[in-house]
Amino acid sequence: FRGGVGGGADCILIPEIPVDFEVVYEHMKKRFISRVENSDVKAGTYTIVTAEGMKDAAGDIIVDENAGTDAFGHKKLAGAGKYVRKRLESIMKKDNDMTEFMKRNKLYVEGVYKLPEIREVTPGHLVRAGRSSSFDVNFGLEAGAAAVLLLAKGLGGNTVVRVRGTKVSYKATSEVIKQRHVDLDTVSLYETLGTCFGRKAENFKPEIVEKKGEIEREY
């Protein structure tokens, strides 16, 4: 979710929201056509960030059956990008509007380039990690130093969660690694900003609250 937002994705597909591919396709079609037709070089892109473990409209987890199982016998979460590409290609092939769009913008080449190309890309770990921000560097140094202090005091099996002044806060690692779900209220905020999440956009209902006292900032 956060990676997709940070990367400026047009559409973000996450496990918490079963995907309606008709919604995704219509969002993609409208935005892609607009970008191309408003481009002086008749070019444009549409980016979808897909999480492994995403579900289809029926609520079934999408997996690549050829990926095998993990050490615990569970199906490996793989193949989401390939699945999304194939579903969107299938819908596009039935859409005469896309053929007309290609011809109207002089992009159509019989037998060669009839429809826009949909690609799947699986970034390597270095690309997914991205560049280090000042926040990453500051927190990394502080958390690393604090972790050594915890070990020196015999507090192994814990994770540093914050360092503020002389106060080092930690929590049991077994608790920290528990799965956390995306806040769907936050999703609706980004839907109002134009990002697609594979469903019909829901209204964001803000609660406006004035903050009293000192504001605690990360840095």
Short mmCIF file of C-alpha atoms in Angstrom, two decimals, residues 13 21 48 50-52 54 62-67 78-90 118-122:
data_model
loop_
_atom_site.label_atom_id
_atom_site.label_comp_id
_atom_site.label_asym_id
_atom_site.label_seq_id
_atom_site.Cartn_x
_atom_site.Cartn_y
_atom_site.Cartn_z
CA LEU A 13 -4.23 -3.95 -5.41
CA PHE A 21 -11.31 -6.17 -12.65
CA ILE A 48 -0.57 -0.90 -11.21
CA THR A 50 0.02 -5.54 -7.07
CA ALA A 51 0.53 -7.29 -3.73
CA GLU A 52 0.94 -11.05 -3.61
CA MET A 54 -4.53 -10.33 -3.43
CA ILE A 62 -4.78 -15.56 -6.37
CA VAL A 63 -1.75 -17.85 -6.57
CA ASP A 64 0.39 -19.39 -9.29
CA GLU A 65 -0.31 -23.12 -9.03
CA ASN A 66 3.13 -23.82 -10.55
CA ALA A 67 4.94 -22.00 -7.73
CA ALA A 78 3.27 -15.76 -6.45
CA GLY A 79 1.89 -14.90 -9.86
CA ALA A 80 -0.35 -11.94 -8.98
CA GLY A 81 1.21 -9.68 -11.62
CA LYS A 82 0.80 -12.30 -14.33
CA TYR A 83 -2.82 -12.88 -13.34
CA VAL A 84 -3.65 -9.17 -13.41
CA ARG A 85 -2.04 -8.77 -16.84
CA LYS A 86 -3.99 -11.66 -18.33
CA ARG A 87 -7.31 -10.49 -16.90
CA LEU A 88 -6.89 -6.96 -18.23
CA GLU A 89 -5.72 -8.22 -21.62
CA SER A 90 -8.81 -10.42 -21.83
CA ILE A 118 0.25 -4.57 -20.92
CA ARG A 119 3.44 -5.74 -19.23
CA GLU A 120 4.16 -7.40 -15.91
CA VAL A 121 7.38 -6.50 -14.11
CA THR A 122 8.72 -8.08 -10.93
#
